Amino acid sequence: MKRLAVFVSGSGSNLQALIDACGAGVLAAKVVLVVSNRKAAYGLERARLASIPALYFPLKPYSDAGRSRAEYEADLLDAITPHSPDLLVLAGWMHIFGASFLGQFPRRVINLHPALPGVLAGKDSLRETYEAARRGEPVATGCMVHYVVPEVDAGEVIATERVPVAPGEALDEFAARMHAAEHRLIVRAVGQWLAGR
Ligand code: GRF
């Protein structure tokens, strides 16, 4: 049984999809740790409800004390190591890891992103791709899971799902369909990783 550590900063609905898939035996894996850098992240509550160890680990005390991101990441590494994760899943995790941290987990850190490869990388991708599509620009909308490398939203792609903007669709409707697609995709991508692809 492979051990998953899931990193969240928000609602954790993708974390929930993974917890459910592991619980249902869809994935031969177990979520052994949830990490959040935001105290209010509902993902922490999801971890508590599922009796999964959770770690609230914010950057701010480090920056307030004049300590570096590298020091933060080194301490985070020390905190997660006892949980022996096989795979780190970044699911709405709003912190960009540096090369030193990532170097500890070659091809063992994956990220979910609400845009397709090569399309508007960045934290507002969902809204930006939606608006571009609504303007009639030839932008493909959807989501992907990719390996994490030090460059943002780069790294080999593991799985994608297209989510075209429907005619007249509002942003919140599009976002809801995107999230539903993400919940399928993250489970599929972890399944592919487990299968060694
Ligand atoms: C997802 O849309 C993901 O693509 C983005 O952050 C969101 C996380 O949602 N990076 P949730 O916290 O899993 O509900």
mmCIF file with all atom_site columns, C-alpha atoms and ligand atoms in Angstrom:
data_model
loop_
_atom_site.group_PDB
_atom_site.id
_atom_site.type_symbol
_atom_site.label_atom_id
_atom_site.label_alt_id
_atom_site.label_comp_id
_atom_site.label_asym_id
_atom_site.label_entity_id
_atom_site.label_seq_id
_atom_site.pdbx_PDB_ins_code
_atom_site.Cartn_x
_atom_site.Cartn_y
_atom_site.Cartn_z
_atom_site.occupancy
_atom_site.B_iso_or_equiv
_atom_site.pdbx_formal_charge
_atom_site.auth_seq_id
_atom_site.auth_comp_id
_atom_site.auth_asym_id
_atom_site.auth_atom_id
_atom_site.pdbx_PDB_model_num
ATOM   1   C CA . MET A 1 1   ? 0.000   0.000  0.000   1.00 0.00 ? 1   MET A CA 1
ATOM   2   C CA . LYS A 1 2   ? 1.640   3.241  -1.138  1.00 0.00 ? 2   LYS A CA 1
ATOM   3   C CA . ARG A 1 3   ? 1.578   6.160  1.250   1.00 0.00 ? 3   ARG A CA 1
ATOM   4   C CA . LEU A 1 4   ? 0.233   9.523  0.074   1.00 0.00 ? 4   LEU A CA 1
ATOM   5   C CA . ALA A 1 5   ? 0.906   12.903 1.662   1.00 0.00 ? 5   ALA A CA 1
ATOM   6   C CA . VAL A 1 6   ? -1.585  15.452 0.367   1.00 0.00 ? 6   VAL A CA 1
ATOM   7   C CA . PHE A 1 7   ? -0.769  19.164 0.500   1.00 0.00 ? 7   PHE A CA 1
ATOM   8   C CA . VAL A 1 8   ? -3.655  21.646 0.584   1.00 0.00 ? 8   VAL A CA 1
ATOM   9   C CA . SER A 1 9   ? -4.269  25.333 1.212   1.00 0.00 ? 9   SER A CA 1
ATOM   10  C CA . GLY A 1 10  ? -8.033  25.501 0.823   1.00 0.00 ? 10  GLY A CA 1
ATOM   11  C CA . SER A 1 11  ? -11.208 23.487 0.785   1.00 0.00 ? 11  SER A CA 1
ATOM   12  C CA . GLY A 1 12  ? -9.506  20.177 0.107   1.00 0.00 ? 12  GLY A CA 1
ATOM   13  C CA . SER A 1 13  ? -12.204 18.747 -2.144  1.00 0.00 ? 13  SER A CA 1
ATOM   14  C CA . ASN A 1 14  ? -9.501  17.002 -4.168  1.00 0.00 ? 14  ASN A CA 1
ATOM   15  C CA . LEU A 1 15  ? -8.023  15.646 -0.949  1.00 0.00 ? 15  LEU A CA 1
ATOM   16  C CA . GLN A 1 16  ? -11.499 14.279 -0.222  1.00 0.00 ? 16  GLN A CA 1
ATOM   17  C CA . ALA A 1 17  ? -11.624 12.602 -3.640  1.00 0.00 ? 17  ALA A CA 1
ATOM   18  C CA . LEU A 1 18  ? -8.348  10.853 -2.805  1.00 0.00 ? 18  LEU A CA 1
ATOM   19  C CA . ILE A 1 19  ? -9.473  9.854  0.690   1.00 0.00 ? 19  ILE A CA 1
ATOM   20  C CA . ASP A 1 20  ? -12.680 8.423  -0.784  1.00 0.00 ? 20  ASP A CA 1
ATOM   21  C CA . ALA A 1 21  ? -10.882 6.585  -3.605  1.00 0.00 ? 21  ALA A CA 1
ATOM   22  C CA . CYS A 1 22  ? -8.421  5.033  -1.158  1.00 0.00 ? 22  CYS A CA 1
ATOM   23  C CA . GLY A 1 23  ? -11.246 4.108  1.200   1.00 0.00 ? 23  GLY A CA 1
ATOM   24  C CA . ALA A 1 24  ? -13.239 2.507  -1.611  1.00 0.00 ? 24  ALA A CA 1
ATOM   25  C CA . GLY A 1 25  ? -10.241 0.504  -2.814  1.00 0.00 ? 25  GLY A CA 1
ATOM   26  C CA . VAL A 1 26  ? -10.165 2.356  -6.139  1.00 0.00 ? 26  VAL A CA 1
ATOM   27  C CA . LEU A 1 27  ? -6.571  3.286  -5.315  1.00 0.00 ? 27  LEU A CA 1
ATOM   28  C CA . ALA A 1 28  ? -4.161  0.850  -3.668  1.00 0.00 ? 28  ALA A CA 1
ATOM   29  C CA . ALA A 1 29  ? -2.923  3.643  -1.463  1.00 0.00 ? 29  ALA A CA 1
ATOM   30  C CA . LYS A 1 30  ? -3.542  5.374  1.824   1.00 0.00 ? 30  LYS A CA 1
ATOM   31  C CA . VAL A 1 31  ? -3.528  9.063  2.697   1.00 0.00 ? 31  VAL A CA 1
ATOM   32  C CA . VAL A 1 32  ? -1.123  9.054  5.650   1.00 0.00 ? 32  VAL A CA 1
ATOM   33  C CA . LEU A 1 33  ? -0.635  12.807 6.056   1.00 0.00 ? 33  LEU A CA 1
ATOM   34  C CA . VAL A 1 34  ? -2.345  16.073 5.180   1.00 0.00 ? 34  VAL A CA 1
ATOM   35  C CA . VAL A 1 35  ? -0.253  19.235 5.158   1.00 0.00 ? 35  VAL A CA 1
ATOM   36  C CA . SER A 1 36  ? -1.734  22.733 5.065   1.00 0.00 ? 36  SER A CA 1
ATOM   37  C CA . ASN A 1 37  ? -0.010  26.092 5.101   1.00 0.00 ? 37  ASN A CA 1
ATOM   38  C CA . ARG A 1 38  ? -3.315  27.816 5.944   1.00 0.00 ? 38  ARG A CA 1
ATOM   39  C CA . LYS A 1 39  ? -4.949  27.376 9.312   1.00 0.00 ? 39  LYS A CA 1
ATOM   40  C CA . ALA A 1 40  ? -8.466  27.968 7.981   1.00 0.00 ? 40  ALA A CA 1
ATOM   41  C CA . ALA A 1 41  ? -8.112  25.383 5.209   1.00 0.00 ? 41  ALA A CA 1
ATOM   42  C CA . TYR A 1 42  ? -11.112 23.065 5.352   1.00 0.00 ? 42  TYR A CA 1
ATOM   43  C CA . GLY A 1 43  ? -8.761  20.327 4.204   1.00 0.00 ? 43  GLY A CA 1
ATOM   44  C CA . LEU A 1 44  ? -7.493  20.169 7.802   1.00 0.00 ? 44  LEU A CA 1
ATOM   45  C CA . GLU A 1 45  ? -11.018 19.458 8.979   1.00 0.00 ? 45  GLU A CA 1
ATOM   46  C CA . ARG A 1 46  ? -11.416 16.771 6.310   1.00 0.00 ? 46  ARG A CA 1
ATOM   47  C CA . ALA A 1 47  ? -8.237  15.149 7.640   1.00 0.00 ? 47  ALA A CA 1
ATOM   48  C CA . ARG A 1 48  ? -9.586  15.266 11.184  1.00 0.00 ? 48  ARG A CA 1
ATOM   49  C CA . LEU A 1 49  ? -12.893 13.731 10.106  1.00 0.00 ? 49  LEU A CA 1
ATOM   50  C CA . ALA A 1 50  ? -11.023 10.923 8.345   1.00 0.00 ? 50  ALA A CA 1
ATOM   51  C CA . SER A 1 51  ? -8.618  10.415 11.288  1.00 0.00 ? 51  SER A CA 1
ATOM   52  C CA . ILE A 1 52  ? -5.628  11.261 9.142   1.00 0.00 ? 52  ILE A CA 1
ATOM   53  C CA . PRO A 1 53  ? -2.630  12.986 10.764  1.00 0.00 ? 53  PRO A CA 1
ATOM   54  C CA . ALA A 1 54  ? -2.570  16.639 9.766   1.00 0.00 ? 54  ALA A CA 1
ATOM   55  C CA . LEU A 1 55  ? 0.186   19.182 9.890   1.00 0.00 ? 55  LEU A CA 1
ATOM   56  C CA . TYR A 1 56  ? -0.434  22.927 9.830   1.00 0.00 ? 56  TYR A CA 1
ATOM   57  C CA . PHE A 1 57  ? 2.845   24.369 8.648   1.00 0.00 ? 57  PHE A CA 1
ATOM   58  C CA . PRO A 1 58  ? 2.791   28.047 7.642   1.00 0.00 ? 58  PRO A CA 1
ATOM   59  C CA . LEU A 1 59  ? 5.598   30.021 6.072   1.00 0.00 ? 59  LEU A CA 1
ATOM   60  C CA . LYS A 1 60  ? 4.741   33.270 7.862   1.00 0.00 ? 60  LYS A CA 1
ATOM   61  C CA . PRO A 1 61  ? 6.548   32.623 11.174  1.00 0.00 ? 61  PRO A CA 1
ATOM   62  C CA . TYR A 1 62  ? 9.675   32.019 9.120   1.00 0.00 ? 62  TYR A CA 1
ATOM   63  C CA . SER A 1 63  ? 9.336   35.182 7.036   1.00 0.00 ? 63  SER A CA 1
ATOM   64  C CA . ASP A 1 64  ? 8.430   37.198 10.149  1.00 0.00 ? 64  ASP A CA 1
ATOM   65  C CA . ALA A 1 65  ? 11.619  35.985 11.806  1.00 0.00 ? 65  ALA A CA 1
ATOM   66  C CA . GLY A 1 66  ? 13.700  36.801 8.730   1.00 0.00 ? 66  GLY A CA 1
ATOM   67  C CA . ARG A 1 67  ? 14.244  33.129 7.997   1.00 0.00 ? 67  ARG A CA 1
ATOM   68  C CA . SER A 1 68  ? 14.382  31.861 4.430   1.00 0.00 ? 68  SER A CA 1
ATOM   69  C CA . ARG A 1 69  ? 12.008  29.754 2.376   1.00 0.00 ? 69  ARG A CA 1
ATOM   70  C CA . ALA A 1 70  ? 14.782  27.175 2.211   1.00 0.00 ? 70  ALA A CA 1
ATOM   71  C CA . GLU A 1 71  ? 14.781  26.934 6.023   1.00 0.00 ? 71  GLU A CA 1
ATOM   72  C CA . TYR A 1 72  ? 10.989  26.587 6.007   1.00 0.00 ? 72  TYR A CA 1
ATOM   73  C CA . GLU A 1 73  ? 11.164  23.806 3.456   1.00 0.00 ? 73  GLU A CA 1
ATOM   74  C CA . ALA A 1 74  ? 13.989  22.037 5.301   1.00 0.00 ? 74  ALA A CA 1
ATOM   75  C CA . ASP A 1 75  ? 11.913  21.998 8.499   1.00 0.00 ? 75  ASP A CA 1
ATOM   76  C CA . LEU A 1 76  ? 8.832   20.883 6.578   1.00 0.00 ? 76  LEU A CA 1
ATOM   77  C CA . LEU A 1 77  ? 10.877  18.054 5.116   1.00 0.00 ? 77  LEU A CA 1
ATOM   78  C CA . ASP A 1 78  ? 11.895  17.004 8.633   1.00 0.00 ? 78  ASP A CA 1
ATOM   79  C CA . ALA A 1 79  ? 8.254   17.121 9.725   1.00 0.00 ? 79  ALA A CA 1
ATOM   80  C CA . ILE A 1 80  ? 6.947   14.936 6.918   1.00 0.00 ? 80  ILE A CA 1
ATOM   81  C CA . THR A 1 81  ? 9.823   12.423 6.789   1.00 0.00 ? 81  THR A CA 1
ATOM   82  C CA . PRO A 1 82  ? 8.592   10.368 9.793   1.00 0.00 ? 82  PRO A CA 1
ATOM   83  C CA . HIS A 1 83  ? 5.372   9.706  7.841   1.00 0.00 ? 83  HIS A CA 1
ATOM   84  C CA . SER A 1 84  ? 7.389   8.014  5.066   1.00 0.00 ? 84  SER A CA 1
ATOM   85  C CA . PRO A 1 85  ? 5.315   9.256  2.129   1.00 0.00 ? 85  PRO A CA 1
ATOM   86  C CA . ASP A 1 86  ? 5.825   7.544  -1.214  1.00 0.00 ? 86  ASP A CA 1
ATOM   87  C CA . LEU A 1 87  ? 4.051   10.280 -3.165  1.00 0.00 ? 87  LEU A CA 1
ATOM   88  C CA . LEU A 1 88  ? 3.422   13.951 -2.411  1.00 0.00 ? 88  LEU A CA 1
ATOM   89  C CA . VAL A 1 89  ? 0.204   15.213 -3.996  1.00 0.00 ? 89  VAL A CA 1
ATOM   90  C CA . LEU A 1 90  ? -0.132  19.004 -4.255  1.00 0.00 ? 90  LEU A CA 1
ATOM   91  C CA . ALA A 1 91  ? -3.880  19.600 -4.458  1.00 0.00 ? 91  ALA A CA 1
ATOM   92  C CA . GLY A 1 92  ? -4.546  23.316 -4.204  1.00 0.00 ? 92  GLY A CA 1
ATOM   93  C CA . TRP A 1 93  ? -1.257  23.866 -2.334  1.00 0.00 ? 93  TRP A CA 1
ATOM   94  C CA . MET A 1 94  ? -0.296  27.532 -2.614  1.00 0.00 ? 94  MET A CA 1
ATOM   95  C CA . HIS A 1 95  ? 3.445   27.432 -2.112  1.00 0.00 ? 95  HIS A CA 1
ATOM   96  C CA . ILE A 1 96  ? 6.121   26.882 -4.701  1.00 0.00 ? 96  ILE A CA 1
ATOM   97  C CA . PHE A 1 97  ? 8.734   24.406 -3.522  1.00 0.00 ? 97  PHE A CA 1
ATOM   98  C CA . GLY A 1 98  ? 12.375  25.040 -4.272  1.00 0.00 ? 98  GLY A CA 1
ATOM   99  C CA . ALA A 1 99  ? 14.809  22.703 -5.967  1.00 0.00 ? 99  ALA A CA 1
ATOM   100 C CA . SER A 1 100 ? 16.345  21.485 -2.737  1.00 0.00 ? 100 SER A CA 1
ATOM   101 C CA . PHE A 1 101 ? 13.035  20.203 -1.326  1.00 0.00 ? 101 PHE A CA 1
ATOM   102 C CA . LEU A 1 102 ? 11.919  18.747 -4.657  1.00 0.00 ? 102 LEU A CA 1
ATOM   103 C CA . GLY A 1 103 ? 15.291  17.051 -5.073  1.00 0.00 ? 103 GLY A CA 1
ATOM   104 C CA . GLN A 1 104 ? 14.413  14.836 -2.110  1.00 0.00 ? 104 GLN A CA 1
ATOM   105 C CA . PHE A 1 105 ? 11.451  13.372 -4.019  1.00 0.00 ? 105 PHE A CA 1
ATOM   106 C CA . PRO A 1 106 ? 12.389  12.778 -7.656  1.00 0.00 ? 106 PRO A CA 1
ATOM   107 C CA . ARG A 1 107 ? 9.229   11.933 -9.666  1.00 0.00 ? 107 ARG A CA 1
ATOM   108 C CA . ARG A 1 108 ? 7.398   11.680 -6.368  1.00 0.00 ? 108 ARG A CA 1
ATOM   109 C CA . VAL A 1 109 ? 5.728   15.115 -6.271  1.00 0.00 ? 109 VAL A CA 1
ATOM   110 C CA . ILE A 1 110 ? 2.685   15.745 -8.464  1.00 0.00 ? 110 ILE A CA 1
ATOM   111 C CA . ASN A 1 111 ? 0.468   18.803 -8.801  1.00 0.00 ? 111 ASN A CA 1
ATOM   112 C CA . LEU A 1 112 ? -3.100  19.372 -9.887  1.00 0.00 ? 112 LEU A CA 1
ATOM   113 C CA . HIS A 1 113 ? -3.625  22.448 -12.031 1.00 0.00 ? 113 HIS A CA 1
ATOM   114 C CA . PRO A 1 114 ? -6.864  23.836 -13.531 1.00 0.00 ? 114 PRO A CA 1
ATOM   115 C CA . ALA A 1 115 ? -5.492  24.437 -17.003 1.00 0.00 ? 115 ALA A CA 1
ATOM   116 C CA . LEU A 1 116 ? -4.135  22.293 -19.810 1.00 0.00 ? 116 LEU A CA 1
ATOM   117 C CA . PRO A 1 117 ? -0.426  21.956 -20.627 1.00 0.00 ? 117 PRO A CA 1
ATOM   118 C CA . GLY A 1 118 ? 1.090   25.131 -21.977 1.00 0.00 ? 118 GLY A CA 1
ATOM   119 C CA . VAL A 1 119 ? -2.015  27.222 -21.400 1.00 0.00 ? 119 VAL A CA 1
ATOM   120 C CA . LEU A 1 120 ? -1.856  30.231 -19.072 1.00 0.00 ? 120 LEU A CA 1
ATOM   121 C CA . ALA A 1 121 ? 0.199   28.792 -16.229 1.00 0.00 ? 121 ALA A CA 1
ATOM   122 C CA . GLY A 1 122 ? -0.317  30.544 -12.916 1.00 0.00 ? 122 GLY A CA 1
ATOM   123 C CA . LYS A 1 123 ? -2.634  30.839 -9.979  1.00 0.00 ? 123 LYS A CA 1
ATOM   124 C CA . ASP A 1 124 ? -5.565  32.450 -11.829 1.00 0.00 ? 124 ASP A CA 1
ATOM   125 C CA . SER A 1 125 ? -5.593  29.974 -14.711 1.00 0.00 ? 125 SER A CA 1
ATOM   126 C CA . LEU A 1 126 ? -9.181  28.902 -14.274 1.00 0.00 ? 126 LEU A CA 1
ATOM   127 C CA . ARG A 1 127 ? -10.585 32.425 -14.529 1.00 0.00 ? 127 ARG A CA 1
ATOM   128 C CA . GLU A 1 128 ? -8.120  33.501 -17.210 1.00 0.00 ? 128 GLU A CA 1
ATOM   129 C CA . THR A 1 129 ? -8.829  30.546 -19.476 1.00 0.00 ? 129 THR A CA 1
ATOM   130 C CA . TYR A 1 130 ? -12.577 30.968 -18.923 1.00 0.00 ? 130 TYR A CA 1
ATOM   131 C CA . GLU A 1 131 ? -12.398 34.648 -19.876 1.00 0.00 ? 131 GLU A CA 1
ATOM   132 C CA . ALA A 1 132 ? -10.238 33.939 -22.910 1.00 0.00 ? 132 ALA A CA 1
ATOM   133 C CA . ALA A 1 133 ? -12.697 31.279 -24.084 1.00 0.00 ? 133 ALA A CA 1
ATOM   134 C CA . ARG A 1 134 ? -15.629 33.654 -23.553 1.00 0.00 ? 134 ARG A CA 1
ATOM   135 C CA . ARG A 1 135 ? -13.832 36.264 -25.671 1.00 0.00 ? 135 ARG A CA 1
ATOM   136 C CA . GLY A 1 136 ? -13.740 33.678 -28.435 1.00 0.00 ? 136 GLY A CA 1
ATOM   137 C CA . GLU A 1 137 ? -10.015 33.066 -28.237 1.00 0.00 ? 137 GLU A CA 1
ATOM   138 C CA . PRO A 1 138 ? -8.911  29.579 -29.286 1.00 0.00 ? 138 PRO A CA 1
ATOM   139 C CA . VAL A 1 139 ? -7.963  28.429 -25.799 1.00 0.00 ? 139 VAL A CA 1
ATOM   140 C CA . ALA A 1 140 ? -8.408  24.833 -24.683 1.00 0.00 ? 140 ALA A CA 1
ATOM   141 C CA . THR A 1 141 ? -9.787  24.645 -21.141 1.00 0.00 ? 141 THR A CA 1
ATOM   142 C CA . GLY A 1 142 ? -9.356  21.783 -18.738 1.00 0.00 ? 142 GLY A CA 1
ATOM   143 C CA . CYS A 1 143 ? -7.125  20.456 -16.007 1.00 0.00 ? 143 CYS A CA 1
ATOM   144 C CA . MET A 1 144 ? -3.934  18.474 -15.690 1.00 0.00 ? 144 MET A CA 1
ATOM   145 C CA . VAL A 1 145 ? -1.775  16.631 -13.224 1.00 0.00 ? 145 VAL A CA 1
ATOM   146 C CA . HIS A 1 146 ? 1.949   16.946 -13.750 1.00 0.00 ? 146 HIS A CA 1
ATOM   147 C CA . TYR A 1 147 ? 5.210   16.151 -12.024 1.00 0.00 ? 147 TYR A CA 1
ATOM   148 C CA . VAL A 1 148 ? 6.543   19.110 -10.081 1.00 0.00 ? 148 VAL A CA 1
ATOM   149 C CA . VAL A 1 149 ? 9.836   20.650 -11.078 1.00 0.00 ? 149 VAL A CA 1
ATOM   150 C CA . PRO A 1 150 ? 11.224  23.952 -9.779  1.00 0.00 ? 150 PRO A CA 1
ATOM   151 C CA . GLU A 1 151 ? 9.590   25.925 -12.628 1.00 0.00 ? 151 GLU A CA 1
ATOM   152 C CA . VAL A 1 152 ? 5.897   26.732 -11.983 1.00 0.00 ? 152 VAL A CA 1
ATOM   153 C CA . ASP A 1 153 ? 3.335   24.484 -13.701 1.00 0.00 ? 153 ASP A CA 1
ATOM   154 C CA . ALA A 1 154 ? 6.003   22.827 -15.822 1.00 0.00 ? 154 ALA A CA 1
ATOM   155 C CA . GLY A 1 155 ? 7.074   19.207 -15.507 1.00 0.00 ? 155 GLY A CA 1
ATOM   156 C CA . GLU A 1 156 ? 6.018   16.103 -17.366 1.00 0.00 ? 156 GLU A CA 1
ATOM   157 C CA . VAL A 1 157 ? 2.269   15.751 -17.687 1.00 0.00 ? 157 VAL A CA 1
ATOM   158 C CA . ILE A 1 158 ? 0.686   12.631 -16.192 1.00 0.00 ? 158 ILE A CA 1
ATOM   159 C CA . ALA A 1 159 ? -2.977  13.107 -17.109 1.00 0.00 ? 159 ALA A CA 1
ATOM   160 C CA . THR A 1 160 ? -5.331  15.728 -18.541 1.00 0.00 ? 160 THR A CA 1
ATOM   161 C CA . GLU A 1 161 ? -9.066  16.212 -18.899 1.00 0.00 ? 161 GLU A CA 1
ATOM   162 C CA . ARG A 1 162 ? -10.668 18.757 -21.201 1.00 0.00 ? 162 ARG A CA 1
ATOM   163 C CA . VAL A 1 163 ? -13.476 20.884 -19.779 1.00 0.00 ? 163 VAL A CA 1
ATOM   164 C CA . PRO A 1 164 ? -14.818 23.091 -22.574 1.00 0.00 ? 164 PRO A CA 1
ATOM   165 C CA . VAL A 1 165 ? -16.646 26.277 -21.595 1.00 0.00 ? 165 VAL A CA 1
ATOM   166 C CA . ALA A 1 166 ? -20.325 25.785 -22.431 1.00 0.00 ? 166 ALA A CA 1
ATOM   167 C CA . PRO A 1 167 ? -22.170 28.513 -24.341 1.00 0.00 ? 167 PRO A CA 1
ATOM   168 C CA . GLY A 1 168 ? -23.464 31.173 -21.931 1.00 0.00 ? 168 GLY A CA 1
ATOM   169 C CA . GLU A 1 169 ? -21.927 29.425 -18.946 1.00 0.00 ? 169 GLU A CA 1
ATOM   170 C CA . ALA A 1 170 ? -21.135 31.577 -15.889 1.00 0.00 ? 170 ALA A CA 1
ATOM   171 C CA . LEU A 1 171 ? -17.725 31.402 -14.260 1.00 0.00 ? 171 LEU A CA 1
ATOM   172 C CA . ASP A 1 172 ? -19.039 29.656 -11.134 1.00 0.00 ? 172 ASP A CA 1
ATOM   173 C CA . GLU A 1 173 ? -20.789 27.019 -13.243 1.00 0.00 ? 173 GLU A CA 1
ATOM   174 C CA . PHE A 1 174 ? -17.607 26.432 -15.219 1.00 0.00 ? 174 PHE A CA 1
ATOM   175 C CA . ALA A 1 175 ? -15.594 26.276 -11.973 1.00 0.00 ? 175 ALA A CA 1
ATOM   176 C CA . ALA A 1 176 ? -17.992 23.676 -10.549 1.00 0.00 ? 176 ALA A CA 1
ATOM   177 C CA . ARG A 1 177 ? -17.598 21.481 -13.644 1.00 0.00 ? 177 ARG A CA 1
ATOM   178 C CA . MET A 1 178 ? -13.828 21.968 -13.520 1.00 0.00 ? 178 MET A CA 1
ATOM   179 C CA . HIS A 1 179 ? -13.726 20.823 -9.898  1.00 0.00 ? 179 HIS A CA 1
ATOM   180 C CA . ALA A 1 180 ? -15.763 17.739 -10.730 1.00 0.00 ? 180 ALA A CA 1
ATOM   181 C CA . ALA A 1 181 ? -13.300 16.967 -13.533 1.00 0.00 ? 181 ALA A CA 1
ATOM   182 C CA . GLU A 1 182 ? -10.373 17.548 -11.165 1.00 0.00 ? 182 GLU A CA 1
ATOM   183 C CA . HIS A 1 183 ? -11.781 15.062 -8.670  1.00 0.00 ? 183 HIS A CA 1
ATOM   184 C CA . ARG A 1 184 ? -11.838 12.396 -11.394 1.00 0.00 ? 184 ARG A CA 1
ATOM   185 C CA . LEU A 1 185 ? -8.476  13.411 -12.774 1.00 0.00 ? 185 LEU A CA 1
ATOM   186 C CA . ILE A 1 186 ? -6.517  13.438 -9.506  1.00 0.00 ? 186 ILE A CA 1
ATOM   187 C CA . VAL A 1 187 ? -7.685  9.900  -8.759  1.00 0.00 ? 187 VAL A CA 1
ATOM   188 C CA . ARG A 1 188 ? -6.839  8.758  -12.286 1.00 0.00 ? 188 ARG A CA 1
ATOM   189 C CA . ALA A 1 189 ? -3.403  10.389 -12.155 1.00 0.00 ? 189 ALA A CA 1
ATOM   190 C CA . VAL A 1 190 ? -2.513  8.858  -8.800  1.00 0.00 ? 190 VAL A CA 1
ATOM   191 C CA . GLY A 1 191 ? -3.708  5.520  -10.168 1.00 0.00 ? 191 GLY A CA 1
ATOM   192 C CA . GLN A 1 192 ? -1.394  5.932  -13.145 1.00 0.00 ? 192 GLN A CA 1
ATOM   193 C CA . TRP A 1 193 ? 1.501   6.865  -10.869 1.00 0.00 ? 193 TRP A CA 1
ATOM   194 C CA . LEU A 1 194 ? 0.822   3.773  -8.744  1.00 0.00 ? 194 LEU A CA 1
ATOM   195 C CA . ALA A 1 195 ? 0.807   1.656  -11.892 1.00 0.00 ? 195 ALA A CA 1
ATOM   196 C CA . GLY A 1 196 ? 4.261   3.010  -12.669 1.00 0.00 ? 196 GLY A CA 1
ATOM   197 C CA . ARG A 1 197 ? 3.338   5.096  -15.680 1.00 0.00 ? 197 ARG A CA 1
HETATM 198 C C1 . GRF B 2 .   ? -8.213  23.268 -7.565  1.00 0.00 ? 1   GRF B C1 1
HETATM 199 O O1 . GRF B 2 .   ? -8.971  23.978 -8.492  1.00 0.00 ? 1   GRF B O1 1
HETATM 200 C C2 . GRF B 2 .   ? -6.812  23.079 -8.055  1.00 0.00 ? 1   GRF B C2 1
HETATM 201 O O2 . GRF B 2 .   ? -6.712  22.892 -9.417  1.00 0.00 ? 1   GRF B O2 1
HETATM 202 C C3 . GRF B 2 .   ? -6.212  24.409 -7.690  1.00 0.00 ? 1   GRF B C3 1
HETATM 203 O O3 . GRF B 2 .   ? -6.739  24.678 -6.411  1.00 0.00 ? 1   GRF B O3 1
HETATM 204 C C4 . GRF B 2 .   ? -8.027  24.086 -6.312  1.00 0.00 ? 1   GRF B C4 1
HETATM 205 C C5 . GRF B 2 .   ? -8.084  23.269 -5.064  1.00 0.00 ? 1   GRF B C5 1
HETATM 206 O O4 . GRF B 2 .   ? -9.389  22.900 -4.711  1.00 0.00 ? 1   GRF B O4 1
HETATM 207 N N1 . GRF B 2 .   ? -4.777  24.359 -7.770  1.00 0.00 ? 1   GRF B N1 1
HETATM 208 P P1 . GRF B 2 .   ? -9.638  22.001 -3.428  1.00 0.00 ? 1   GRF B P1 1
HETATM 209 O O5 . GRF B 2 .   ? -8.943  22.678 -2.245  1.00 0.00 ? 1   GRF B O5 1
HETATM 210 O O6 . GRF B 2 .   ? -9.091  20.637 -3.685  1.00 0.00 ? 1   GRF B O6 1
HETATM 211 O O7 . GRF B 2 .   ? -11.113 21.975 -3.226  1.00 0.00 ? 1   GRF B O7 1
#
